């Protein structure tokens, strides 16, 4: 597996990088990344139902939509994102989930999962995940709340309107709602305090311990393609607000 320590904090670029690695590469990847404050919705969610746009607008919190399904999540500098993208014969998303739990156990944090593949510590959620399949490629990605501003998280994710989406040429359908959970930061459960950067280094090197894994970096050609996908899709209001049915299906 090729391991990428992605230092870019532009959420639109990072989401474009995920789709690029999923659709246009054949190798297996693990990518670690963070974003500036933003809300990232699942592919089939409605902005008004999930987000308090008044709050996010005043705070300069960006809105984004990912390629996979699932619920809305909040990112900031205290949140860490893990992306596993591989070519497989049979998807086993619980394998990636367990790897993340095993890492937390190694740091002294006792964690467990639920049927929605969230990760919990002491009854509070510290990680949400989403998955998707593209041909024989799979992507599992998850968040890790390490030292996130939980007040901003809760304020941002408080849309709650009952919204129906009308797709062109189809019947009215209801957008996929998020399932709310009480959340916590992993930092609060560590016996020895660590900075978020130190925690990220431990996490990245945990996966490098496997002799089959190695560090990888994006090439100049990769960067050009990802930037175009960022500009034309992920940073566009048509994609973010689900205005264009062709974009939804790509």
Tab-separated table of C-alpha atoms in Angstrom:
chain	number	residue	atom	x	y	z
A	1	UNK	CA	0.000	0.000	0.000
A	2	UNK	CA	1.245	3.476	-0.901
A	3	UNK	CA	0.963	5.935	2.001
A	4	UNK	CA	0.405	9.643	1.327
A	5	UNK	CA	0.826	12.246	4.070
A	6	UNK	CA	-1.218	14.928	2.334
A	7	UNK	CA	-0.523	18.358	3.864
A	8	UNK	CA	-3.047	20.269	1.718
A	9	UNK	CA	-5.898	21.678	3.830
A	10	UNK	CA	-8.210	22.718	0.960
A	11	UNK	CA	-11.202	20.405	1.369
A	12	UNK	CA	-12.201	20.622	-2.306
A	13	UNK	CA	-8.723	19.583	-3.417
A	14	UNK	CA	-8.626	16.734	-0.917
A	15	UNK	CA	-12.007	15.369	-2.010
A	16	UNK	CA	-10.874	15.608	-5.644
A	17	UNK	CA	-7.694	13.717	-4.729
A	18	UNK	CA	-9.766	10.901	-3.241
A	19	UNK	CA	-11.868	10.545	-6.387
A	20	UNK	CA	-8.768	10.684	-8.576
A	21	UNK	CA	-7.049	7.892	-6.631
A	22	UNK	CA	-10.240	5.824	-6.670
A	23	UNK	CA	-11.108	6.169	-10.363
A	24	UNK	CA	-7.852	6.769	-12.199
A	25	UNK	CA	-5.247	4.767	-10.283
A	26	UNK	CA	-4.792	1.030	-9.810
A	27	UNK	CA	-2.490	0.916	-6.785
A	28	UNK	CA	-3.631	0.615	-3.182
A	29	UNK	CA	-3.463	3.820	-1.151
A	30	UNK	CA	-3.684	5.103	2.384
A	31	UNK	CA	-3.990	8.891	2.558
A	32	UNK	CA	-3.921	11.019	5.688
A	33	UNK	CA	-5.251	14.578	5.451
A	34	UNK	CA	-6.861	17.540	7.214
A	35	UNK	CA	-9.002	20.477	6.138
A	36	UNK	CA	-9.614	24.032	7.208
A	37	UNK	CA	-12.998	24.426	8.991
A	38	UNK	CA	-15.768	23.029	6.788
A	39	UNK	CA	-18.840	20.814	6.702
A	40	UNK	CA	-18.636	17.840	4.348
A	41	UNK	CA	-21.964	16.299	3.352
A	42	UNK	CA	-22.646	12.872	1.933
A	43	UNK	CA	-23.387	12.610	-1.784
A	44	UNK	CA	-27.169	12.329	-1.343
A	45	UNK	CA	-27.713	14.897	1.416
A	46	UNK	CA	-29.422	18.282	1.395
A	47	UNK	CA	-27.553	21.370	2.601
A	48	UNK	CA	-30.546	22.969	4.335
A	49	UNK	CA	-31.386	19.752	6.172
A	50	UNK	CA	-27.873	19.326	7.553
A	51	UNK	CA	-26.227	22.728	7.970
A	52	UNK	CA	-26.914	25.958	9.832
A	53	UNK	CA	-25.789	28.159	6.943
A	54	UNK	CA	-26.202	31.306	9.025
A	55	UNK	CA	-23.602	30.051	11.495
A	56	UNK	CA	-21.210	28.619	8.904
A	57	UNK	CA	-21.436	31.789	6.820
A	58	UNK	CA	-20.627	34.054	9.782
A	59	UNK	CA	-17.733	31.853	10.846
A	60	UNK	CA	-16.275	31.391	7.355
A	61	UNK	CA	-16.840	27.630	7.493
A	62	UNK	CA	-16.846	26.151	3.987
A	63	UNK	CA	-19.470	23.741	2.633
A	64	UNK	CA	-18.446	20.690	0.620
A	65	UNK	CA	-19.913	17.456	-0.747
A	66	UNK	CA	-17.992	14.204	-1.041
A	67	UNK	CA	-18.277	11.395	-3.594
A	68	UNK	CA	-19.427	8.792	-1.045
A	69	UNK	CA	-22.729	8.569	0.833
A	70	UNK	CA	-23.346	8.751	4.559
A	71	UNK	CA	-23.901	11.674	6.891
A	72	UNK	CA	-22.523	15.181	7.277
A	73	UNK	CA	-19.303	15.727	9.239
A	74	UNK	CA	-17.365	18.723	10.500
A	75	UNK	CA	-13.659	19.212	9.765
A	76	UNK	CA	-11.136	21.552	11.333
A	77	UNK	CA	-7.485	21.469	12.349
A	78	UNK	CA	-8.299	19.125	15.219
A	79	UNK	CA	-9.891	16.528	12.956
A	80	UNK	CA	-7.916	13.905	11.015
A	81	UNK	CA	-9.150	12.139	7.893
A	82	UNK	CA	-8.080	8.653	6.815
A	83	UNK	CA	-8.731	7.358	3.295
A	84	UNK	CA	-8.179	3.737	2.243
A	85	UNK	CA	-8.488	3.156	-1.516
A	86	UNK	CA	-7.775	-0.284	-2.951
A	87	UNK	CA	-8.439	-2.741	-5.751
A	88	UNK	CA	-10.169	-5.787	-4.270
A	89	UNK	CA	-12.122	-8.871	-5.335
A	90	UNK	CA	-14.546	-8.584	-2.427
A	91	UNK	CA	-15.044	-5.444	-0.291
A	92	UNK	CA	-14.363	-5.810	3.433
A	93	UNK	CA	-14.912	-2.370	4.924
A	94	UNK	CA	-14.793	-3.695	8.479
A	95	UNK	CA	-11.115	-4.516	7.903
A	96	UNK	CA	-10.273	-0.808	7.596
A	97	UNK	CA	-12.510	0.005	10.551
A	98	UNK	CA	-10.684	-2.523	12.710
A	99	UNK	CA	-7.294	-1.175	11.683
A	100	UNK	CA	-8.305	2.246	12.969
A	101	UNK	CA	-9.587	0.782	16.244
A	102	UNK	CA	-6.361	-1.199	16.631
A	103	UNK	CA	-4.336	2.002	16.265
A	104	UNK	CA	-6.383	3.710	18.965
A	105	UNK	CA	-5.865	0.705	21.236
A	106	UNK	CA	-2.117	1.051	20.687
A	107	UNK	CA	-2.280	4.637	21.981
A	108	UNK	CA	-4.098	3.429	25.092
A	109	UNK	CA	-7.613	4.429	23.987
A	110	UNK	CA	-10.223	1.656	24.280
A	111	UNK	CA	-12.601	2.047	21.332
A	112	UNK	CA	-15.413	0.052	19.744
A	113	UNK	CA	-17.664	0.276	16.689
A	114	UNK	CA	-21.391	0.121	15.997
A	115	UNK	CA	-23.459	-1.216	13.092
A	116	UNK	CA	-23.065	2.075	11.204
A	117	UNK	CA	-19.275	1.663	11.435
A	118	UNK	CA	-18.816	4.618	13.741
A	119	UNK	CA	-16.110	4.445	16.414
A	120	UNK	CA	-16.928	5.235	20.035
A	121	UNK	CA	-15.018	5.788	23.252
A	122	UNK	CA	-16.897	5.687	26.552
A	123	UNK	CA	-20.248	5.969	24.763
A	124	UNK	CA	-19.317	9.012	22.682
A	125	UNK	CA	-18.515	9.081	18.986
A	126	UNK	CA	-14.966	9.922	17.888
A	127	UNK	CA	-15.136	8.740	14.277
A	128	UNK	CA	-17.635	8.501	11.434
A	129	UNK	CA	-17.041	6.685	8.166
A	130	UNK	CA	-18.376	6.307	4.645
A	131	UNK	CA	-17.690	3.838	1.868
A	132	UNK	CA	-18.116	3.539	-1.873
A	133	UNK	CA	-17.368	1.096	-4.683
A	134	UNK	CA	-16.235	2.008	-8.204
A	135	UNK	CA	-15.906	-1.050	-10.458
A	136	UNK	CA	-13.332	-3.222	-8.655
A	137	UNK	CA	-12.058	-0.312	-6.555
A	138	UNK	CA	-13.240	0.497	-3.036
A	139	UNK	CA	-12.854	3.521	-0.814
A	140	UNK	CA	-13.312	3.613	2.948
A	141	UNK	CA	-12.718	6.950	4.620
A	142	UNK	CA	-13.274	8.144	8.144
A	143	UNK	CA	-12.793	11.070	10.469
A	144	UNK	CA	-10.961	11.037	13.789
A	145	UNK	CA	-11.973	13.779	16.207
A	146	UNK	CA	-8.745	14.514	18.040
A	147	UNK	CA	-8.993	18.116	19.301
A	148	UNK	CA	-11.879	19.484	17.267
A	149	UNK	CA	-13.895	22.542	18.330
A	150	UNK	CA	-16.989	20.594	19.378
A	151	UNK	CA	-19.063	23.737	19.907
A	152	UNK	CA	-18.463	24.734	16.291
A	153	UNK	CA	-19.194	21.168	15.183
A	154	UNK	CA	-22.563	21.079	16.925
A	155	UNK	CA	-23.527	24.576	15.793
A	156	UNK	CA	-22.615	23.849	12.166
A	157	UNK	CA	-24.494	20.537	11.990
A	158	UNK	CA	-27.842	21.868	13.159
A	159	UNK	CA	-29.881	22.310	10.001
A	160	UNK	CA	-32.662	19.871	10.721
A	161	UNK	CA	-35.210	21.035	8.127
A	162	UNK	CA	-37.463	18.406	6.563
A	163	UNK	CA	-36.416	18.810	2.945
A	164	UNK	CA	-37.443	16.857	-0.147
A	165	UNK	CA	-35.327	16.871	-3.284
A	166	UNK	CA	-36.939	16.790	-6.710
A	167	UNK	CA	-34.685	15.131	-9.260
A	168	UNK	CA	-35.310	15.975	-12.933
A	169	UNK	CA	-37.632	13.419	-14.552
A	170	UNK	CA	-38.280	11.562	-11.306
A	171	UNK	CA	-40.611	11.493	-8.339
A	172	UNK	CA	-39.921	13.539	-5.213
A	173	UNK	CA	-37.436	11.777	-2.956
A	174	UNK	CA	-36.258	12.550	0.551
A	175	UNK	CA	-32.595	13.366	1.078
A	176	UNK	CA	-30.520	11.037	3.268
A	177	UNK	CA	-30.489	12.426	6.850
A	178	UNK	CA	-27.552	12.293	9.228
A	179	UNK	CA	-27.818	10.292	12.442
A	180	UNK	CA	-26.855	12.558	15.359
A	181	UNK	CA	-24.549	11.301	18.097
A	182	UNK	CA	-22.869	12.755	21.160
A	183	UNK	CA	-19.228	13.316	20.213
A	184	UNK	CA	-15.904	13.551	22.012
A	185	UNK	CA	-12.236	14.230	21.285
A	186	UNK	CA	-9.676	11.431	21.423
A	187	UNK	CA	-7.180	13.749	23.121
A	188	UNK	CA	-9.310	13.726	26.253
A	189	UNK	CA	-8.775	9.965	26.647
A	190	UNK	CA	-4.991	9.878	26.292
A	191	UNK	CA	-2.927	9.214	29.396
A	192	UNK	CA	-0.108	11.390	28.017
A	193	UNK	CA	-1.067	14.608	26.145
A	194	UNK	CA	0.051	14.809	22.517
A	195	UNK	CA	-0.160	17.601	19.963
A	196	UNK	CA	-2.349	16.871	16.950
A	197	UNK	CA	0.754	16.861	14.709
A	198	UNK	CA	2.467	14.293	16.939
A	199	UNK	CA	-0.668	12.145	16.923
A	200	UNK	CA	-0.774	12.344	13.103
A	201	UNK	CA	2.850	11.239	12.867
A	202	UNK	CA	2.113	8.231	15.082
A	203	UNK	CA	-0.906	7.365	12.954
A	204	UNK	CA	0.974	7.646	9.659
A	205	UNK	CA	3.919	5.562	10.846
A	206	UNK	CA	1.563	2.947	12.281
A	207	UNK	CA	0.633	2.026	8.698
A	208	UNK	CA	4.214	2.317	7.455
A	209	UNK	CA	5.251	-0.440	9.886
A	210	UNK	CA	4.029	-2.996	7.344
A	211	UNK	CA	7.023	-3.849	5.122
A	212	UNK	CA	4.714	-3.957	2.090
A	213	UNK	CA	3.825	-0.267	2.511
A	214	UNK	CA	5.835	2.740	1.404
A	215	UNK	CA	5.605	6.534	1.257
A	216	UNK	CA	4.189	8.019	-1.932
A	217	UNK	CA	3.752	11.547	-3.266
A	218	UNK	CA	1.631	13.057	-6.003
A	219	UNK	CA	3.386	13.676	-9.307
A	220	UNK	CA	3.076	16.934	-11.236
A	221	UNK	CA	0.654	15.209	-13.610
A	222	UNK	CA	-1.417	13.989	-10.646
A	223	UNK	CA	-1.569	17.534	-9.267
A	224	UNK	CA	-2.774	18.955	-12.583
A	225	UNK	CA	-5.618	16.444	-12.917
A	226	UNK	CA	-6.668	16.810	-9.272
A	227	UNK	CA	-6.699	20.604	-9.509
A	228	UNK	CA	-8.928	20.454	-12.578
A	229	UNK	CA	-11.359	18.085	-10.807
A	230	UNK	CA	-11.339	20.390	-7.801
A	231	UNK	CA	-12.149	23.433	-9.899
A	232	UNK	CA	-14.730	21.897	-12.213
A	233	UNK	CA	-16.556	19.706	-9.693
A	234	UNK	CA	-15.867	19.887	-5.980
A	235	UNK	CA	-15.555	23.679	-5.613
A	236	UNK	CA	-18.588	24.347	-7.822
A	237	UNK	CA	-21.922	25.362	-6.306
A	238	UNK	CA	-23.671	22.963	-8.699
A	239	UNK	CA	-21.974	20.054	-6.931
A	240	UNK	CA	-22.095	21.458	-3.395
A	241	UNK	CA	-25.811	22.283	-3.598
A	242	UNK	CA	-26.688	19.265	-5.757
A	243	UNK	CA	-28.103	21.463	-8.546
A	244	UNK	CA	-26.888	19.494	-11.531
A	245	UNK	CA	-28.262	15.969	-11.984
A	246	UNK	CA	-25.377	15.003	-14.259
A	247	UNK	CA	-22.894	15.918	-11.532
A	248	UNK	CA	-24.826	13.846	-8.989
A	249	UNK	CA	-24.497	10.737	-11.087
A	250	UNK	CA	-20.798	11.076	-11.961
